[in-house]
């Protein structure tokens, strides 16, 4: 079975700082990778996804992520964070062709201080 | 238009009761899901369902049962509620066919509190 590890459970940054959230997965086959964001009291929204092709994917709100197959990683980055980026961030994996739901990491709680 | 909707948004009930949470999607997707988010924000798949197949996470107690009256709906019925069932439950949908898998769209969640 697949699993996802997010190494940073709580991250506190100042506005304009650069962000990188780590995500590693374990699965031997083809995977689809996702980053979701959950703002306080809201539902999950898709930030970006990787299915195939260019391993550097760009998402909404200035976020990007890089898929490094050799490292089983899919780290999320943003060059300059804003206070409104305060939220919970989830990395998720879906095995290729899988219909049995996303496997999520435990999430990273990001706090941006003004 | 809301893509994936859930009712109710909040549900407070007592131990031992039976309750249902409804989910509807208007995206024309063929696969729907239920996830549970615990108090530590950890999200875990409970069920995925399309017209052909129900996949159940083996850790889900059999007190939980999904019911799909049609392709656009996947309701979650819970029998004999326990304190540990308190959580936020999210419905999601996606289009899944063959080896193609697309992103899942999530509903707003239902916060269940069992007292």
PDB file of N, CA and C in Angstrom, chain A residues 7-103:
ATOM      1  N   UNK A   7       7.050  16.121   6.153  1.00  0.00           N
ATOM      2  CA  UNK A   7       8.026  16.189   7.232  1.00  0.00           C
ATOM      3  C   UNK A   7       7.788  17.336   8.189  1.00  0.00           C
ATOM      4  N   UNK A   8       7.182  18.396   7.690  1.00  0.00           N
ATOM      5  CA  UNK A   8       6.982  19.574   8.529  1.00  0.00           C
ATOM      6  C   UNK A   8       5.527  19.630   8.945  1.00  0.00           C
ATOM      7  N   UNK A   9       5.277  19.476  10.228  1.00  0.00           N
ATOM      8  CA  UNK A   9       3.890  19.488  10.677  1.00  0.00           C
ATOM      9  C   UNK A   9       3.410  20.909  10.964  1.00  0.00           C
ATOM     10  N   UNK A  10       4.342  21.750  11.423  1.00  0.00           N
ATOM     11  CA  UNK A  10       4.007  23.145  11.702  1.00  0.00           C
ATOM     12  C   UNK A  10       5.143  24.005  11.157  1.00  0.00           C
ATOM     13  N   UNK A  11       4.763  24.994  10.377  1.00  0.00           N
ATOM     14  CA  UNK A  11       5.742  25.920   9.815  1.00  0.00           C
ATOM     15  C   UNK A  11       5.254  27.340  10.056  1.00  0.00           C
ATOM     16  N   UNK A  12       6.144  28.165  10.564  1.00  0.00           N
ATOM     17  CA  UNK A  12       5.816  29.573  10.789  1.00  0.00           C
ATOM     18  C   UNK A  12       6.805  30.416  10.004  1.00  0.00           C
ATOM     19  N   UNK A  13       6.259  31.278   9.159  1.00  0.00           N
ATOM     20  CA  UNK A  13       7.095  32.149   8.334  1.00  0.00           C
ATOM     21  C   UNK A  13       6.593  33.583   8.405  1.00  0.00           C
ATOM     22  N   UNK A  14       7.457  34.480   8.058  1.00  0.00           N
ATOM     23  CA  UNK A  14       7.056  35.883   7.919  1.00  0.00           C
ATOM     24  C   UNK A  14       6.645  36.136   6.488  1.00  0.00           C
ATOM     25  N   UNK A  15       5.816  37.131   6.293  1.00  0.00           N
ATOM     26  CA  UNK A  15       5.405  37.499   4.934  1.00  0.00           C
ATOM     27  C   UNK A  15       6.630  37.781   4.079  1.00  0.00           C
ATOM     28  N   UNK A  16       6.541  37.408   2.828  1.00  0.00           N
ATOM     29  CA  UNK A  16       7.593  37.591   1.819  1.00  0.00           C
ATOM     30  C   UNK A  16       8.688  36.535   1.902  1.00  0.00           C
ATOM     31  N   UNK A  17       8.650  35.682   2.912  1.00  0.00           N
ATOM     32  CA  UNK A  17       9.632  34.604   2.979  1.00  0.00           C
ATOM     33  C   UNK A  17       9.333  33.563   1.914  1.00  0.00           C
ATOM     34  N   UNK A  18      10.343  32.769   1.587  1.00  0.00           N
ATOM     35  CA  UNK A  18      10.124  31.684   0.626  1.00  0.00           C
ATOM     36  C   UNK A  18       9.689  30.432   1.383  1.00  0.00           C
ATOM     37  N   UNK A  19       8.918  29.622   0.684  1.00  0.00           N
ATOM     38  CA  UNK A  19       8.318  28.441   1.299  1.00  0.00           C
ATOM     39  C   UNK A  19       8.709  27.191   0.539  1.00  0.00           C
ATOM     40  N   UNK A  20       9.041  26.152   1.280  1.00  0.00           N
ATOM     41  CA  UNK A  20       9.155  24.825   0.682  1.00  0.00           C
ATOM     42  C   UNK A  20       8.633  23.815   1.692  1.00  0.00           C
ATOM     43  N   UNK A  21       7.634  23.066   1.287  1.00  0.00           N
ATOM     44  CA  UNK A  21       7.061  22.011   2.121  1.00  0.00           C
ATOM     45  C   UNK A  21       7.413  20.666   1.505  1.00  0.00           C
ATOM     46  N   UNK A  22       7.969  19.800   2.338  1.00  0.00           N
ATOM     47  CA  UNK A  22       8.416  18.515   1.835  1.00  0.00           C
ATOM     48  C   UNK A  22       7.304  17.479   1.788  1.00  0.00           C
ATOM     49  N   UNK A  23       7.372  16.629   0.760  1.00  0.00           N
ATOM     50  CA  UNK A  23       6.435  15.523   0.630  1.00  0.00           C
ATOM     51  C   UNK A  23       7.166  14.361  -0.014  1.00  0.00           C
ATOM     52  N   UNK A  24       7.136  13.221   0.634  1.00  0.00           N
ATOM     53  CA  UNK A  24       7.681  11.995   0.055  1.00  0.00           C
ATOM     54  C   UNK A  24       6.616  10.916   0.082  1.00  0.00           C
ATOM     55  N   UNK A  25       6.631  10.082  -0.923  1.00  0.00           N
ATOM     56  CA  UNK A  25       5.644   9.023  -0.986  1.00  0.00           C
ATOM     57  C   UNK A  25       6.349   7.684  -1.176  1.00  0.00           C
ATOM     58  N   UNK A  26       5.632   6.643  -0.847  1.00  0.00           N
ATOM     59  CA  UNK A  26       6.159   5.312  -1.119  1.00  0.00           C
ATOM     60  C   UNK A  26       5.139   4.565  -1.948  1.00  0.00           C
ATOM     61  N   UNK A  27       5.554   4.224  -3.137  1.00  0.00           N
ATOM     62  CA  UNK A  27       4.733   3.409  -4.040  1.00  0.00           C
ATOM     63  C   UNK A  27       5.608   3.051  -5.219  1.00  0.00           C
ATOM     64  N   UNK A  28       5.556   1.822  -5.620  1.00  0.00           N
ATOM     65  CA  UNK A  28       6.484   1.368  -6.638  1.00  0.00           C
ATOM     66  C   UNK A  28       6.082   1.632  -8.071  1.00  0.00           C
ATOM     67  N   UNK A  29       4.811   1.973  -8.298  1.00  0.00           N
ATOM     68  CA  UNK A  29       4.347   2.115  -9.665  1.00  0.00           C
ATOM     69  C   UNK A  29       4.078   3.555 -10.041  1.00  0.00           C
ATOM     70  N   UNK A  30       3.314   3.709 -11.088  1.00  0.00           N
ATOM     71  CA  UNK A  30       2.948   5.044 -11.569  1.00  0.00           C
ATOM     72  C   UNK A  30       2.001   5.721 -10.581  1.00  0.00           C
ATOM     73  N   UNK A  31       2.278   6.980 -10.316  1.00  0.00           N
ATOM     74  CA  UNK A  31       1.421   7.695  -9.365  1.00  0.00           C
ATOM     75  C   UNK A  31       0.990   9.033  -9.926  1.00  0.00           C
ATOM     76  N   UNK A  32      -0.104   9.479  -9.428  1.00  0.00           N
ATOM     77  CA  UNK A  32      -0.561  10.843  -9.630  1.00  0.00           C
ATOM     78  C   UNK A  32      -0.398  11.558  -8.296  1.00  0.00           C
ATOM     79  N   UNK A  33       0.087  12.787  -8.330  1.00  0.00           N
ATOM     80  CA  UNK A  33       0.420  13.510  -7.105  1.00  0.00           C
ATOM     81  C   UNK A  33      -0.328  14.827  -7.034  1.00  0.00           C
ATOM     82  N   UNK A  34      -0.695  15.196  -5.834  1.00  0.00           N
ATOM     83  CA  UNK A  34      -1.520  16.373  -5.623  1.00  0.00           C
ATOM     84  C   UNK A  34      -1.059  17.135  -4.391  1.00  0.00           C
ATOM     85  N   UNK A  35      -1.310  18.430  -4.426  1.00  0.00           N
ATOM     86  CA  UNK A  35      -1.267  19.253  -3.224  1.00  0.00           C
ATOM     87  C   UNK A  35      -2.627  19.927  -3.093  1.00  0.00           C
ATOM     88  N   UNK A  36      -3.201  19.761  -1.900  1.00  0.00           N
ATOM     89  CA  UNK A  36      -4.452  20.421  -1.571  1.00  0.00           C
ATOM     90  C   UNK A  36      -4.204  21.410  -0.441  1.00  0.00           C
ATOM     91  N   UNK A  37      -5.031  22.456  -0.402  1.00  0.00           N
ATOM     92  CA  UNK A  37      -4.970  23.437   0.680  1.00  0.00           C
ATOM     93  C   UNK A  37      -6.332  23.515   1.355  1.00  0.00           C
ATOM     94  N   UNK A  38      -6.294  23.675   2.657  1.00  0.00           N
ATOM     95  CA  UNK A  38      -7.529  23.822   3.423  1.00  0.00           C
ATOM     96  C   UNK A  38      -7.398  25.079   4.270  1.00  0.00           C
ATOM     97  N   UNK A  39      -8.093  26.135   3.872  1.00  0.00           N
ATOM     98  CA  UNK A  39      -8.100  27.360   4.659  1.00  0.00           C
ATOM     99  C   UNK A  39      -8.986  27.156   5.881  1.00  0.00           C
ATOM    100  N   UNK A  40      -8.738  27.922   6.926  1.00  0.00           N
ATOM    101  CA  UNK A  40      -9.479  27.709   8.181  1.00  0.00           C
ATOM    102  C   UNK A  40     -10.991  27.638   7.967  1.00  0.00           C
ATOM    103  N   UNK A  41     -11.577  26.555   8.399  1.00  0.00           N
ATOM    104  CA  UNK A  41     -13.024  26.383   8.324  1.00  0.00           C
ATOM    105  C   UNK A  41     -13.568  26.081   6.940  1.00  0.00           C
ATOM    106  N   UNK A  42     -12.674  25.830   6.005  1.00  0.00           N
ATOM    107  CA  UNK A  42     -13.142  25.601   4.633  1.00  0.00           C
ATOM    108  C   UNK A  42     -12.815  24.184   4.158  1.00  0.00           C
ATOM    109  N   UNK A  43     -13.291  23.880   2.963  1.00  0.00           N
ATOM    110  CA  UNK A  43     -13.043  22.559   2.419  1.00  0.00           C
ATOM    111  C   UNK A  43     -11.725  22.532   1.644  1.00  0.00           C
ATOM    112  N   UNK A  44     -11.374  21.369   1.199  1.00  0.00           N
ATOM    113  CA  UNK A  44     -10.123  21.187   0.465  1.00  0.00           C
ATOM    114  C   UNK A  44     -10.219  21.760  -0.935  1.00  0.00           C
ATOM    115  N   UNK A  45      -9.161  22.457  -1.320  1.00  0.00           N
ATOM    116  CA  UNK A  45      -9.066  22.990  -2.673  1.00  0.00           C
ATOM    117  C   UNK A  45      -7.781  22.500  -3.302  1.00  0.00           C
ATOM    118  N   UNK A  46      -7.852  22.172  -4.571  1.00  0.00           N
ATOM    119  CA  UNK A  46      -6.672  21.688  -5.271  1.00  0.00           C
ATOM    120  C   UNK A  46      -5.741  22.854  -5.599  1.00  0.00           C
ATOM    121  N   UNK A  47      -4.484  22.725  -5.181  1.00  0.00           N
ATOM    122  CA  UNK A  47      -3.466  23.719  -5.525  1.00  0.00           C
ATOM    123  C   UNK A  47      -2.814  23.382  -6.859  1.00  0.00           C
ATOM    124  N   UNK A  48      -2.419  22.145  -6.999  1.00  0.00           N
ATOM    125  CA  UNK A  48      -1.781  21.693  -8.226  1.00  0.00           C
ATOM    126  C   UNK A  48      -1.741  20.176  -8.253  1.00  0.00           C
ATOM    127  N   UNK A  49      -1.419  19.656  -9.439  1.00  0.00           N
ATOM    128  CA  UNK A  49      -1.407  18.210  -9.609  1.00  0.00           C
ATOM    129  C   UNK A  49      -0.329  17.821 -10.621  1.00  0.00           C
ATOM    130  N   UNK A  50       0.158  16.612 -10.477  1.00  0.00           N
ATOM    131  CA  UNK A  50       1.076  16.040 -11.447  1.00  0.00           C
ATOM    132  C   UNK A  50       0.531  14.696 -11.893  1.00  0.00           C
ATOM    133  N   UNK A  51       0.386  14.552 -13.214  1.00  0.00           N
ATOM    134  CA  UNK A  51      -0.020  13.265 -13.777  1.00  0.00           C
ATOM    135  C   UNK A  51       1.108  12.682 -14.624  1.00  0.00           C
ATOM    136  N   UNK A  52       1.693  13.520 -15.471  1.00  0.00           N
ATOM    137  CA  UNK A  52       2.774  13.067 -16.344  1.00  0.00           C
ATOM    138  C   UNK A  52       3.384  14.300 -16.992  1.00  0.00           C
ATOM    139  N   UNK A  53       4.494  14.099 -17.728  1.00  0.00           N
ATOM    140  CA  UNK A  53       5.091  15.203 -18.468  1.00  0.00           C
ATOM    141  C   UNK A  53       6.062  16.002 -17.629  1.00  0.00           C
ATOM    142  N   UNK A  54       6.061  17.305 -17.812  1.00  0.00           N
ATOM    143  CA  UNK A  54       6.997  18.200 -17.132  1.00  0.00           C
ATOM    144  C   UNK A  54       6.895  18.005 -15.624  1.00  0.00           C
ATOM    145  N   UNK A  55       7.999  17.639 -14.979  1.00  0.00           N
ATOM    146  CA  UNK A  55       7.936  17.391 -13.534  1.00  0.00           C
ATOM    147  C   UNK A  55       7.767  18.654 -12.692  1.00  0.00           C
ATOM    148  N   UNK A  56       7.951  19.805 -13.296  1.00  0.00           N
ATOM    149  CA  UNK A  56       7.723  21.057 -12.572  1.00  0.00           C
ATOM    150  C   UNK A  56       6.337  21.552 -12.932  1.00  0.00           C
ATOM    151  N   UNK A  57       5.456  21.530 -11.958  1.00  0.00           N
ATOM    152  CA  UNK A  57       4.067  21.919 -12.226  1.00  0.00           C
ATOM    153  C   UNK A  57       3.748  23.205 -11.492  1.00  0.00           C
ATOM    154  N   UNK A  58       2.968  24.019 -12.155  1.00  0.00           N
ATOM    155  CA  UNK A  58       2.549  25.286 -11.551  1.00  0.00           C
ATOM    156  C   UNK A  58       1.078  25.211 -11.211  1.00  0.00           C
ATOM    157  N   UNK A  59       0.749  25.769 -10.063  1.00  0.00           N
ATOM    158  CA  UNK A  59      -0.626  25.733  -9.623  1.00  0.00           C
ATOM    159  C   UNK A  59      -1.178  27.122  -9.429  1.00  0.00           C
ATOM    160  N   UNK A  60      -2.227  27.176  -8.636  1.00  0.00           N
ATOM    161  CA  UNK A  60      -2.863  28.463  -8.380  1.00  0.00           C
ATOM    162  C   UNK A  60      -2.099  29.231  -7.313  1.00  0.00           C
ATOM    163  N   UNK A  61      -2.345  30.527  -7.262  1.00  0.00           N
ATOM    164  CA  UNK A  61      -1.835  31.406  -6.203  1.00  0.00           C
ATOM    165  C   UNK A  61      -0.310  31.419  -6.110  1.00  0.00           C
ATOM    166  N   UNK A  62       0.356  31.175  -7.204  1.00  0.00           N
ATOM    167  CA  UNK A  62       1.808  31.264  -7.234  1.00  0.00           C
ATOM    168  C   UNK A  62       2.549  30.052  -6.705  1.00  0.00           C
ATOM    169  N   UNK A  63       1.848  28.977  -6.427  1.00  0.00           N
ATOM    170  CA  UNK A  63       2.498  27.759  -5.940  1.00  0.00           C
ATOM    171  C   UNK A  63       3.018  26.923  -7.105  1.00  0.00           C
ATOM    172  N   UNK A  64       4.075  26.186  -6.836  1.00  0.00           N
ATOM    173  CA  UNK A  64       4.598  25.227  -7.784  1.00  0.00           C
ATOM    174  C   UNK A  64       5.132  24.020  -7.021  1.00  0.00           C
ATOM    175  N   UNK A  65       5.297  22.919  -7.734  1.00  0.00           N
ATOM    176  CA  UNK A  65       5.853  21.725  -7.106  1.00  0.00           C
ATOM    177  C   UNK A  65       6.692  20.984  -8.126  1.00  0.00           C
ATOM    178  N   UNK A  66       7.681  20.284  -7.632  1.00  0.00           N
ATOM    179  CA  UNK A  66       8.558  19.529  -8.507  1.00  0.00           C
ATOM    180  C   UNK A  66       8.523  18.061  -8.141  1.00  0.00           C
ATOM    181  N   UNK A  67       8.239  17.242  -9.138  1.00  0.00           N
ATOM    182  CA  UNK A  67       8.224  15.797  -8.969  1.00  0.00           C
ATOM    183  C   UNK A  67       9.630  15.277  -9.272  1.00  0.00           C
ATOM    184  N   UNK A  68      10.246  14.651  -8.287  1.00  0.00           N
ATOM    185  CA  UNK A  68      11.550  14.026  -8.496  1.00  0.00           C
ATOM    186  C   UNK A  68      11.363  12.534  -8.259  1.00  0.00           C
ATOM    187  N   UNK A  69      11.287  11.817  -9.369  1.00  0.00           N
ATOM    188  CA  UNK A  69      10.939  10.400  -9.304  1.00  0.00           C
ATOM    189  C   UNK A  69      11.974   9.599  -8.514  1.00  0.00           C
ATOM    190  N   UNK A  70      13.240   9.933  -8.699  1.00  0.00           N
ATOM    191  CA  UNK A  70      14.310   9.175  -8.041  1.00  0.00           C
ATOM    192  C   UNK A  70      14.290   9.340  -6.523  1.00  0.00           C
ATOM    193  N   UNK A  71      13.701  10.430  -6.084  1.00  0.00           N
ATOM    194  CA  UNK A  71      13.616  10.698  -4.645  1.00  0.00           C
ATOM    195  C   UNK A  71      12.219  10.457  -4.092  1.00  0.00           C
ATOM    196  N   UNK A  72      11.316  10.035  -4.943  1.00  0.00           N
ATOM    197  CA  UNK A  72       9.912   9.828  -4.527  1.00  0.00           C
ATOM    198  C   UNK A  72       9.397  11.080  -3.804  1.00  0.00           C
ATOM    199  N   UNK A  73       9.714  12.237  -4.367  1.00  0.00           N
ATOM    200  CA  UNK A  73       9.338  13.468  -3.690  1.00  0.00           C
ATOM    201  C   UNK A  73       8.482  14.356  -4.583  1.00  0.00           C
ATOM    202  N   UNK A  74       7.717  15.201  -3.934  1.00  0.00           N
ATOM    203  CA  UNK A  74       6.847  16.158  -4.642  1.00  0.00           C
ATOM    204  C   UNK A  74       6.705  17.367  -3.725  1.00  0.00           C
ATOM    205  N   UNK A  75       7.764  18.143  -3.640  1.00  0.00           N
ATOM    206  CA  UNK A  75       7.802  19.268  -2.714  1.00  0.00           C
ATOM    207  C   UNK A  75       7.077  20.485  -3.262  1.00  0.00           C
ATOM    208  N   UNK A  76       6.424  21.180  -2.384  1.00  0.00           N
ATOM    209  CA  UNK A  76       5.651  22.383  -2.737  1.00  0.00           C
ATOM    210  C   UNK A  76       6.488  23.611  -2.443  1.00  0.00           C
ATOM    211  N   UNK A  77       6.432  24.587  -3.363  1.00  0.00           N
ATOM    212  CA  UNK A  77       7.220  25.797  -3.178  1.00  0.00           C
ATOM    213  C   UNK A  77       6.417  27.035  -3.527  1.00  0.00           C
ATOM    214  N   UNK A  78       6.810  28.122  -2.885  1.00  0.00           N
ATOM    215  CA  UNK A  78       6.289  29.435  -3.244  1.00  0.00           C
ATOM    216  C   UNK A  78       7.375  30.442  -2.907  1.00  0.00           C
ATOM    217  N   UNK A  79       7.746  31.303  -3.844  1.00  0.00           N
ATOM    218  CA  UNK A  79       8.883  32.193  -3.621  1.00  0.00           C
ATOM    219  C   UNK A  79       8.638  33.266  -2.569  1.00  0.00           C
ATOM    220  N   UNK A  80       7.388  33.702  -2.422  1.00  0.00           N
ATOM    221  CA  UNK A  80       7.115  34.788  -1.483  1.00  0.00           C
ATOM    222  C   UNK A  80       5.704  34.597  -0.927  1.00  0.00           C
ATOM    223  N   UNK A  81       5.623  34.229   0.332  1.00  0.00           N
ATOM    224  CA  UNK A  81       4.305  33.923   0.904  1.00  0.00           C
ATOM    225  C   UNK A  81       3.602  35.183   1.397  1.00  0.00           C
ATOM    226  N   UNK A  82       2.286  35.047   1.497  1.00  0.00           N
ATOM    227  CA  UNK A  82       1.459  36.140   1.995  1.00  0.00           C
ATOM    228  C   UNK A  82       0.690  35.671   3.215  1.00  0.00           C
ATOM    229  N   UNK A  83       0.209  36.626   3.992  1.00  0.00           N
ATOM    230  CA  UNK A  83      -0.555  36.292   5.179  1.00  0.00           C
ATOM    231  C   UNK A  83      -1.735  35.378   4.838  1.00  0.00           C
ATOM    232  N   UNK A  84      -2.324  35.594   3.671  1.00  0.00           N
ATOM    233  CA  UNK A  84      -3.493  34.810   3.260  1.00  0.00           C
ATOM    234  C   UNK A  84      -3.147  33.357   2.922  1.00  0.00           C
ATOM    235  N   UNK A  85      -1.877  33.012   2.912  1.00  0.00           N
ATOM    236  CA  UNK A  85      -1.480  31.621   2.679  1.00  0.00           C
ATOM    237  C   UNK A  85      -1.565  30.778   3.943  1.00  0.00           C
ATOM    238  N   UNK A  86      -1.888  31.385   5.053  1.00  0.00           N
ATOM    239  CA  UNK A  86      -2.063  30.642   6.294  1.00  0.00           C
ATOM    240  C   UNK A  86      -3.156  29.600   6.101  1.00  0.00           C
ATOM    241  N   UNK A  87      -2.801  28.337   6.284  1.00  0.00           N
ATOM    242  CA  UNK A  87      -3.729  27.246   5.988  1.00  0.00           C
ATOM    243  C   UNK A  87      -3.058  25.915   6.326  1.00  0.00           C
ATOM    244  N   UNK A  88      -3.817  24.854   6.089  1.00  0.00           N
ATOM    245  CA  UNK A  88      -3.298  23.494   6.217  1.00  0.00           C
ATOM    246  C   UNK A  88      -3.041  22.991   4.800  1.00  0.00           C
ATOM    247  N   UNK A  89      -1.873  22.395   4.601  1.00  0.00           N
ATOM    248  CA  UNK A  89      -1.489  21.920   3.272  1.00  0.00           C
ATOM    249  C   UNK A  89      -1.316  20.401   3.306  1.00  0.00           C
ATOM    250  N   UNK A  90      -1.936  19.756   2.332  1.00  0.00           N
ATOM    251  CA  UNK A  90      -1.905  18.305   2.276  1.00  0.00           C
ATOM    252  C   UNK A  90      -1.321  17.836   0.951  1.00  0.00           C
ATOM    253  N   UNK A  91      -0.384  16.931   1.064  1.00  0.00           N
ATOM    254  CA  UNK A  91       0.131  16.226  -0.103  1.00  0.00           C
ATOM    255  C   UNK A  91      -0.651  14.921  -0.221  1.00  0.00           C
ATOM    256  N   UNK A  92      -0.927  14.493  -1.439  1.00  0.00           N
ATOM    257  CA  UNK A  92      -1.705  13.268  -1.621  1.00  0.00           C
ATOM    258  C   UNK A  92      -1.216  12.511  -2.847  1.00  0.00           C
ATOM    259  N   UNK A  93      -1.395  11.218  -2.810  1.00  0.00           N
ATOM    260  CA  UNK A  93      -0.971  10.362  -3.916  1.00  0.00           C
ATOM    261  C   UNK A  93      -2.125   9.465  -4.329  1.00  0.00           C
ATOM    262  N   UNK A  94      -2.208   9.227  -5.621  1.00  0.00           N
ATOM    263  CA  UNK A  94      -3.199   8.308  -6.176  1.00  0.00           C
ATOM    264  C   UNK A  94      -2.471   7.405  -7.149  1.00  0.00           C
ATOM    265  N   UNK A  95      -2.404   6.110  -6.868  1.00  0.00           N
ATOM    266  CA  UNK A  95      -1.755   5.204  -7.826  1.00  0.00           C
ATOM    267  C   UNK A  95      -2.415   5.286  -9.189  1.00  0.00           C
ATOM    268  N   UNK A  96      -1.613   5.188 -10.232  1.00  0.00           N
ATOM    269  CA  UNK A  96      -2.132   5.278 -11.571  1.00  0.00           C
ATOM    270  C   UNK A  96      -3.244   4.274 -11.816  1.00  0.00           C
ATOM    271  N   UNK A  97      -4.378   4.767 -12.267  1.00  0.00           N
ATOM    272  CA  UNK A  97      -5.504   3.883 -12.512  1.00  0.00           C
ATOM    273  C   UNK A  97      -6.291   3.535 -11.275  1.00  0.00           C
ATOM    274  N   UNK A  98      -5.871   4.041 -10.130  1.00  0.00           N
ATOM    275  CA  UNK A  98      -6.538   3.681  -8.898  1.00  0.00           C
ATOM    276  C   UNK A  98      -7.854   4.407  -8.693  1.00  0.00           C
ATOM    277  N   UNK A  99      -8.830   3.688  -8.251  1.00  0.00           N
ATOM    278  CA  UNK A  99     -10.116   4.305  -7.931  1.00  0.00           C
ATOM    279  C   UNK A  99     -10.429   4.173  -6.465  1.00  0.00           C
ATOM    280  N   UNK A 100      -9.426   3.870  -5.681  1.00  0.00           N
ATOM    281  CA  UNK A 100      -9.686   3.640  -4.267  1.00  0.00           C
ATOM    282  C   UNK A 100      -9.332   4.831  -3.405  1.00  0.00           C
ATOM    283  N   UNK A 101      -9.349   6.023  -3.956  1.00  0.00           N
ATOM    284  CA  UNK A 101      -9.227   7.209  -3.134  1.00  0.00           C
ATOM    285  C   UNK A 101      -7.799   7.676  -2.946  1.00  0.00           C
ATOM    286  N   UNK A 102      -7.691   8.929  -2.563  1.00  0.00           N
ATOM    287  CA  UNK A 102      -6.397   9.533  -2.321  1.00  0.00           C
ATOM    288  C   UNK A 102      -5.835   9.067  -0.980  1.00  0.00           C
ATOM    289  N   UNK A 103      -4.506   8.919  -0.946  1.00  0.00           N
ATOM    290  CA  UNK A 103      -3.816   8.721   0.318  1.00  0.00           C
ATOM    291  C   UNK A 103      -3.142  10.037   0.661  1.00  0.00           C
TER     292      UNK A 103
END
